[in-house]
XYZ file of C-alpha atoms in Angstrom:
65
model
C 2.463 19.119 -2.921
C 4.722 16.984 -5.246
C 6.420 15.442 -1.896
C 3.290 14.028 -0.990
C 3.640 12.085 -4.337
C 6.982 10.730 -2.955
C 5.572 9.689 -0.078
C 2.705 7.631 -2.132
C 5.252 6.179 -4.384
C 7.601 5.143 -1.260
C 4.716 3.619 -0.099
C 3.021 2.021 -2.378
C 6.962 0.513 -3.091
C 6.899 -0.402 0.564
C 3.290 -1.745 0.932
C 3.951 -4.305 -2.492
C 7.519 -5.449 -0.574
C 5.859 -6.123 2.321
C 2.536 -7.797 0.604
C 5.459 -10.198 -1.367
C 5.698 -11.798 2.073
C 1.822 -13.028 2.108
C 1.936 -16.783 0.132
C -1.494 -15.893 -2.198
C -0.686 -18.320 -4.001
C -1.635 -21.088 -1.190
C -5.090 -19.389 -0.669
C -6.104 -19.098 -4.451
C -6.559 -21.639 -7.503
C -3.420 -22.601 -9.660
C -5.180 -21.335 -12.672
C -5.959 -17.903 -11.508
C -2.223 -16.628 -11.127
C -3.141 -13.229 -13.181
C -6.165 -12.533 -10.813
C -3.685 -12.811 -7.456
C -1.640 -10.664 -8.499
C -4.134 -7.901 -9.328
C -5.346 -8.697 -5.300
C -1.666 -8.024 -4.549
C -1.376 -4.538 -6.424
C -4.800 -3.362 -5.681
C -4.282 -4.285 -1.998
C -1.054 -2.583 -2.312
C -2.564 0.288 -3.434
C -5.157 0.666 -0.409
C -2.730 0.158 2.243
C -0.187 2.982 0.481
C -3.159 4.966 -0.039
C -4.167 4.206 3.557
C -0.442 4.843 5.249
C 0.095 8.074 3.210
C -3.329 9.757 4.928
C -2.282 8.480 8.306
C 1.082 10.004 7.974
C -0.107 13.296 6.644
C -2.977 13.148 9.345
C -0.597 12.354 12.363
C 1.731 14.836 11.350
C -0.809 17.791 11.018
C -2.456 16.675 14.318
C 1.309 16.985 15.968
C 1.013 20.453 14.826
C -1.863 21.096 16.594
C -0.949 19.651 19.902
């Protein structure tokens, strides 16, 4: 089990990098700065969540096939 929490920290890692990308700053008031980047970690924190199942799901589907 604790290599599934590697996976979600990799990912949630991963998920923030790639979320860095994304210019939220454009899209959102100048005087909410705080509030973007509690969008950024909470969205990074749905995708990782998201990416971890789908891993874990493909790879125990492989096992099936």
């Amino acid at each position: 089990m604790n290599y599934k929490l590697f996976v979600y920290v990799f990912n949630i890692m991963l998920c923030l990098y790639a979320l860095s990308s994304i210019h939220f700053e454009k899209m959102i008031k100048k005087e909410k700065v705080v509030e973007t980047r509690i969008l950024v970690i909470i969205l990074g924190l749905i995708l990782a969540y998201l990416l971890t199942n789908f891993i874990f799901d493909f790879l125990e589907f492989s096992k099936i096939i």
